[in-house]
Structures are given as structure tokens and as C-alpha cells.
Short mmCIF file of N, CA, C and O in Angstrom, two decimals:
data_model
loop_
_atom_site.label_atom_id
_atom_site.label_comp_id
_atom_site.label_asym_id
_atom_site.label_seq_id
_atom_site.Cartn_x
_atom_site.Cartn_y
_atom_site.Cartn_z
N UNK L 1 26.38 2.52 58.33
CA UNK L 1 26.64 2.13 59.69
C UNK L 1 28.10 1.70 59.76
O UNK L 1 28.58 0.93 58.96
N UNK L 2 28.79 2.17 60.77
CA UNK L 2 30.20 1.80 60.92
C UNK L 2 30.32 0.56 61.79
O UNK L 2 29.39 0.15 62.47
N UNK L 3 31.50 -0.06 61.77
CA UNK L 3 31.69 -1.31 62.52
C UNK L 3 31.71 -1.09 64.03
O UNK L 3 31.47 -2.02 64.79
N UNK L 4 31.99 0.13 64.48
CA UNK L 4 32.02 0.38 65.92
C UNK L 4 30.70 0.95 66.44
O UNK L 4 30.62 1.39 67.58
N UNK L 5 29.65 0.88 65.64
CA UNK L 5 28.35 1.40 66.03
C UNK L 5 27.65 0.43 66.99
O UNK L 5 27.81 -0.78 66.93
N UNK L 6 26.87 0.99 67.90
CA UNK L 6 26.10 0.17 68.83
C UNK L 6 24.65 0.00 68.36
O UNK L 6 23.85 -0.59 69.06
N UNK L 7 24.35 0.52 67.18
CA UNK L 7 23.00 0.42 66.64
C UNK L 7 22.86 -0.94 65.96
O UNK L 7 23.67 -1.33 65.14
N UNK L 8 21.81 -1.65 66.35
CA UNK L 8 21.54 -2.96 65.77
C UNK L 8 20.36 -2.86 64.81
O UNK L 8 19.39 -2.16 65.09
N UNK L 9 20.42 -3.53 63.68
CA UNK L 9 19.29 -3.48 62.75
C UNK L 9 18.10 -4.27 63.30
O UNK L 9 18.27 -5.26 64.01
N UNK L 10 16.88 -3.79 62.99
CA UNK L 10 15.68 -4.50 63.39
C UNK L 10 15.50 -5.75 62.54
O UNK L 10 15.79 -5.74 61.35
N UNK L 11 15.01 -6.80 63.16
CA UNK L 11 14.67 -8.00 62.41
C UNK L 11 13.23 -7.90 61.97
O UNK L 11 12.40 -7.29 62.64
N UNK L 12 12.92 -8.53 60.86
CA UNK L 12 11.53 -8.56 60.40
C UNK L 12 10.75 -9.49 61.31
O UNK L 12 11.28 -10.51 61.76
N UNK L 13 9.49 -9.19 61.60
CA UNK L 13 8.70 -10.03 62.51
C UNK L 13 8.56 -11.48 62.03
O UNK L 13 8.42 -12.38 62.81
N UNK L 14 8.60 -11.71 60.73
CA UNK L 14 8.42 -13.06 60.22
C UNK L 14 9.68 -13.90 60.22
O UNK L 14 9.64 -15.10 59.94
N UNK L 15 10.82 -13.30 60.51
CA UNK L 15 12.07 -14.04 60.51
C UNK L 15 12.12 -14.99 61.70
O UNK L 15 11.91 -14.61 62.84
N UNK L 16 12.40 -16.24 61.43
CA UNK L 16 12.53 -17.25 62.48
C UNK L 16 14.00 -17.56 62.62
O UNK L 16 14.66 -17.91 61.65
N UNK L 17 14.49 -17.42 63.83
CA UNK L 17 15.92 -17.62 64.05
C UNK L 17 16.28 -19.09 64.21
O UNK L 17 17.34 -19.52 63.84
N UNK L 18 15.39 -19.87 64.79
CA UNK L 18 15.69 -21.28 65.02
C UNK L 18 14.42 -22.10 64.86
O UNK L 18 13.31 -21.57 64.91
N UNK L 19 14.55 -23.40 64.66
CA UNK L 19 13.37 -24.25 64.46
C UNK L 19 12.41 -24.25 65.66
O UNK L 19 11.20 -24.33 65.47
N UNK L 20 12.93 -24.15 66.86
CA UNK L 20 12.07 -24.16 68.04
C UNK L 20 11.12 -22.97 68.04
O UNK L 20 9.93 -23.10 68.36
N UNK L 21 11.59 -21.81 67.65
CA UNK L 21 10.74 -20.62 67.59
C UNK L 21 9.62 -20.83 66.58
O UNK L 21 8.47 -20.48 66.83
N UNK L 22 9.94 -21.42 65.45
CA UNK L 22 8.92 -21.69 64.44
C UNK L 22 7.86 -22.66 64.94
O UNK L 22 6.66 -22.46 64.72
N UNK L 23 8.28 -23.70 65.65
CA UNK L 23 7.36 -24.68 66.21
C UNK L 23 6.45 -24.03 67.24
O UNK L 23 5.24 -24.25 67.27
N UNK L 24 7.04 -23.21 68.11
CA UNK L 24 6.25 -22.52 69.14
C UNK L 24 5.24 -21.56 68.54
O UNK L 24 4.10 -21.48 68.99
N UNK L 25 5.63 -20.83 67.50
CA UNK L 25 4.71 -19.90 66.86
C UNK L 25 3.56 -20.64 66.19
O UNK L 25 2.40 -20.21 66.29
N UNK L 26 3.88 -21.73 65.51
CA UNK L 26 2.82 -22.51 64.86
C UNK L 26 1.85 -23.07 65.90
O UNK L 26 0.63 -23.06 65.71
N UNK L 27 2.39 -23.58 67.00
CA UNK L 27 1.53 -24.10 68.07
C UNK L 27 0.66 -23.02 68.67
O UNK L 27 -0.53 -23.26 68.94
N UNK L 28 1.21 -21.85 68.87
CA UNK L 28 0.44 -20.74 69.44
C UNK L 28 -0.68 -20.33 68.48
O UNK L 28 -1.80 -20.05 68.91
N UNK L 29 -0.39 -20.30 67.18
CA UNK L 29 -1.42 -19.95 66.20
C UNK L 29 -2.55 -20.97 66.22
O UNK L 29 -3.73 -20.61 66.15
N UNK L 30 -2.20 -22.25 66.30
CA UNK L 30 -3.23 -23.29 66.33
C UNK L 30 -4.08 -23.19 67.60
O UNK L 30 -5.30 -23.32 67.55
N UNK L 31 -3.44 -22.94 68.74
CA UNK L 31 -4.19 -22.79 69.99
C UNK L 31 -5.13 -21.59 69.95
O UNK L 31 -6.26 -21.66 70.42
N UNK L 32 -4.66 -20.49 69.38
CA UNK L 32 -5.52 -19.32 69.25
C UNK L 32 -6.70 -19.60 68.34
O UNK L 32 -7.84 -19.23 68.65
N UNK L 33 -6.47 -20.28 67.23
CA UNK L 33 -7.56 -20.61 66.31
C UNK L 33 -8.57 -21.52 66.99
O UNK L 33 -9.79 -21.32 66.83
N UNK L 34 -8.12 -22.49 67.76
CA UNK L 34 -9.03 -23.38 68.47
C UNK L 34 -9.83 -22.63 69.52
O UNK L 34 -11.03 -22.87 69.70
N UNK L 35 -9.19 -21.71 70.24
CA UNK L 35 -9.89 -20.94 71.27
C UNK L 35 -10.95 -20.03 70.65
O UNK L 35 -12.07 -19.93 71.17
N UNK L 36 -10.64 -19.41 69.53
CA UNK L 36 -11.61 -18.54 68.86
C UNK L 36 -12.78 -19.37 68.34
O UNK L 36 -13.94 -18.98 68.45
N UNK L 37 -12.47 -20.53 67.76
CA UNK L 37 -13.53 -21.41 67.26
C UNK L 37 -14.45 -21.86 68.39
O UNK L 37 -15.67 -21.86 68.26
N UNK L 38 -13.88 -22.24 69.53
CA UNK L 38 -14.68 -22.68 70.67
C UNK L 38 -15.54 -21.55 71.21
O UNK L 38 -16.72 -21.76 71.56
N UNK L 39 -15.00 -20.35 71.24
CA UNK L 39 -15.78 -19.20 71.72
C UNK L 39 -16.93 -18.88 70.78
O UNK L 39 -18.05 -18.59 71.22
N UNK L 40 -16.69 -18.97 69.48
CA UNK L 40 -17.75 -18.72 68.50
C UNK L 40 -18.85 -19.77 68.63
O UNK L 40 -20.04 -19.44 68.58
N UNK L 41 -18.47 -21.03 68.78
CA UNK L 41 -19.46 -22.09 68.93
C UNK L 41 -20.28 -21.92 70.21
O UNK L 41 -21.49 -22.13 70.20
N UNK L 42 -19.63 -21.51 71.29
CA UNK L 42 -20.35 -21.29 72.55
C UNK L 42 -21.34 -20.13 72.40
O UNK L 42 -22.47 -20.20 72.90
N UNK L 43 -20.94 -19.07 71.73
CA UNK L 43 -21.83 -17.93 71.51
C UNK L 43 -23.03 -18.34 70.67
O UNK L 43 -24.17 -18.00 70.99
N UNK L 44 -22.78 -19.08 69.59
CA UNK L 44 -23.87 -19.53 68.74
C UNK L 44 -24.83 -20.45 69.49
O UNK L 44 -26.05 -20.38 69.31
N UNK L 45 -24.28 -21.31 70.34
CA UNK L 45 -25.12 -22.22 71.12
C UNK L 45 -25.99 -21.43 72.12
O UNK L 45 -27.16 -21.76 72.33
N UNK L 46 -25.42 -20.38 72.70
CA UNK L 46 -26.18 -19.56 73.65
C UNK L 46 -27.29 -18.77 72.97
O UNK L 46 -28.33 -18.50 73.56
N UNK L 47 -27.08 -18.42 71.70
CA UNK L 47 -28.06 -17.62 70.96
C UNK L 47 -28.98 -18.47 70.09
O UNK L 47 -29.75 -17.93 69.31
N UNK L 48 -28.92 -19.78 70.22
CA UNK L 48 -29.67 -20.69 69.35
C UNK L 48 -31.17 -20.44 69.38
O UNK L 48 -31.84 -20.47 68.36
N UNK L 49 -31.75 -20.16 70.52
CA UNK L 49 -33.19 -19.98 70.63
C UNK L 49 -33.70 -18.61 70.23
O UNK L 49 -34.90 -18.41 70.11
N UNK L 50 -32.81 -17.67 70.00
CA UNK L 50 -33.23 -16.30 69.64
C UNK L 50 -33.72 -16.26 68.20
O UNK L 50 -33.06 -16.76 67.30
N UNK L 51 -34.89 -15.67 68.01
CA UNK L 51 -35.49 -15.59 66.68
C UNK L 51 -35.90 -14.16 66.35
O UNK L 51 -36.19 -13.36 67.24
N UNK L 52 -35.93 -13.85 65.06
CA UNK L 52 -36.45 -12.58 64.59
C UNK L 52 -37.97 -12.65 64.54
O UNK L 52 -38.56 -13.72 64.72
N UNK L 53 -38.61 -11.54 64.27
CA UNK L 53 -40.07 -11.49 64.23
C UNK L 53 -40.63 -12.42 63.16
O UNK L 53 -41.74 -12.95 63.31
N UNK L 54 -39.89 -12.63 62.07
CA UNK L 54 -40.39 -13.49 60.99
C UNK L 54 -39.99 -14.96 61.18
O UNK L 54 -40.21 -15.78 60.31
N UNK L 55 -39.39 -15.31 62.31
CA UNK L 55 -39.08 -16.70 62.62
C UNK L 55 -37.69 -17.17 62.27
O UNK L 55 -37.31 -18.29 62.59
N UNK L 56 -36.92 -16.34 61.60
CA UNK L 56 -35.55 -16.73 61.26
C UNK L 56 -34.66 -16.62 62.48
O UNK L 56 -34.96 -15.90 63.43
N UNK L 57 -33.52 -17.36 62.46
CA UNK L 57 -32.55 -17.27 63.55
C UNK L 57 -31.98 -15.86 63.63
O UNK L 57 -31.68 -15.24 62.62
N UNK L 58 -31.85 -15.33 64.85
CA UNK L 58 -31.31 -13.98 65.03
C UNK L 58 -29.81 -13.95 64.75
O UNK L 58 -29.30 -13.00 64.17
N UNK L 59 -29.09 -15.00 65.16
CA UNK L 59 -27.64 -15.05 64.97
C UNK L 59 -27.32 -16.29 64.14
O UNK L 59 -27.71 -17.40 64.49
N UNK L 60 -26.61 -16.08 63.03
CA UNK L 60 -26.19 -17.19 62.17
C UNK L 60 -24.70 -17.04 61.89
O UNK L 60 -24.12 -15.97 62.04
N UNK L 61 -24.12 -18.13 61.47
CA UNK L 61 -22.68 -18.12 61.16
C UNK L 61 -22.50 -18.11 59.65
O UNK L 61 -23.09 -18.91 58.94
N UNK L 62 -21.66 -17.21 59.20
CA UNK L 62 -21.37 -17.11 57.77
C UNK L 62 -19.92 -17.47 57.52
O UNK L 62 -19.08 -17.44 58.42
N UNK L 63 -19.61 -17.80 56.29
CA UNK L 63 -18.22 -18.03 55.90
C UNK L 63 -17.76 -19.46 55.98
O UNK L 63 -16.58 -19.74 55.83
N UNK L 64 -18.67 -20.41 56.20
CA UNK L 64 -18.26 -21.81 56.29
C UNK L 64 -18.70 -22.61 55.07
O UNK L 64 -18.53 -23.82 55.05
N UNK L 65 -19.27 -21.97 54.09
CA UNK L 65 -19.71 -22.68 52.89
C UNK L 65 -18.54 -22.98 51.97
O UNK L 65 -17.38 -22.64 52.24
N UNK L 66 -18.84 -23.62 50.85
CA UNK L 66 -17.76 -23.94 49.91
C UNK L 66 -17.18 -22.68 49.28
O UNK L 66 -17.89 -21.67 49.14
N UNK L 67 -15.93 -22.74 48.90
CA UNK L 67 -15.27 -21.61 48.28
C UNK L 67 -15.86 -21.43 46.88
O UNK L 67 -16.00 -22.39 46.13
N UNK L 68 -16.22 -20.19 46.55
CA UNK L 68 -16.81 -19.92 45.25
C UNK L 68 -15.95 -18.91 44.51
O UNK L 68 -15.28 -18.08 45.11
N UNK L 69 -16.02 -18.96 43.20
CA UNK L 69 -15.31 -18.01 42.38
C UNK L 69 -16.19 -16.78 42.20
O UNK L 69 -17.40 -16.91 41.93
N UNK L 70 -15.63 -15.61 42.36
CA UNK L 70 -16.39 -14.36 42.25
C UNK L 70 -15.93 -13.62 41.00
O UNK L 70 -14.72 -13.46 40.76
N UNK L 71 -16.88 -13.17 40.23
CA UNK L 71 -16.56 -12.41 39.02
C UNK L 71 -17.15 -11.01 39.16
O UNK L 71 -18.31 -10.86 39.54
N UNK L 72 -16.33 -10.01 38.89
CA UNK L 72 -16.81 -8.63 38.99
C UNK L 72 -16.78 -7.99 37.61
O UNK L 72 -16.07 -8.43 36.71
N UNK L 73 -17.56 -6.95 37.48
CA UNK L 73 -17.67 -6.28 36.19
C UNK L 73 -16.65 -5.22 35.99
O UNK L 73 -15.87 -4.81 36.76
#
């Protein structure tokens, strides 16, 4: 690229130019996580009474248990 070129290089999406941008992105991520969590809880609450033929809950939430180590062969 020459010095008189009008082509600008692309920035990487993860590059933060200033502290305010980083704060705003972190806040937006937290708000999104809270909104998704609230929506999941509302869905589970709405489906609480639904049961399978054998009496088990029709809708359950997975992935909230303790972290376990997995070993593969």
C-alpha cells in the first residue's frame, strides 16, 4: 500500500479503540445475557405443568450442574 492510497485497513472486531467502547460492549453483553436468562426462565415457568406420558417434566433445563471432567477413549 502506498502513502497516497485511499484504502484503509480493516480493524479486527475485537479491537477496542478507547475505554468507553470497552465499557459499553461489556454492558451490552451483560444486558443480553440477562435478557436471555429472563426469557428462558419465563419459558420454563410457562411450561412447568406440561408432563410426558410417564409423568416426567416435558421441558427441563440442562447445563446448570457442576462442571465435570470428561474423559474420552
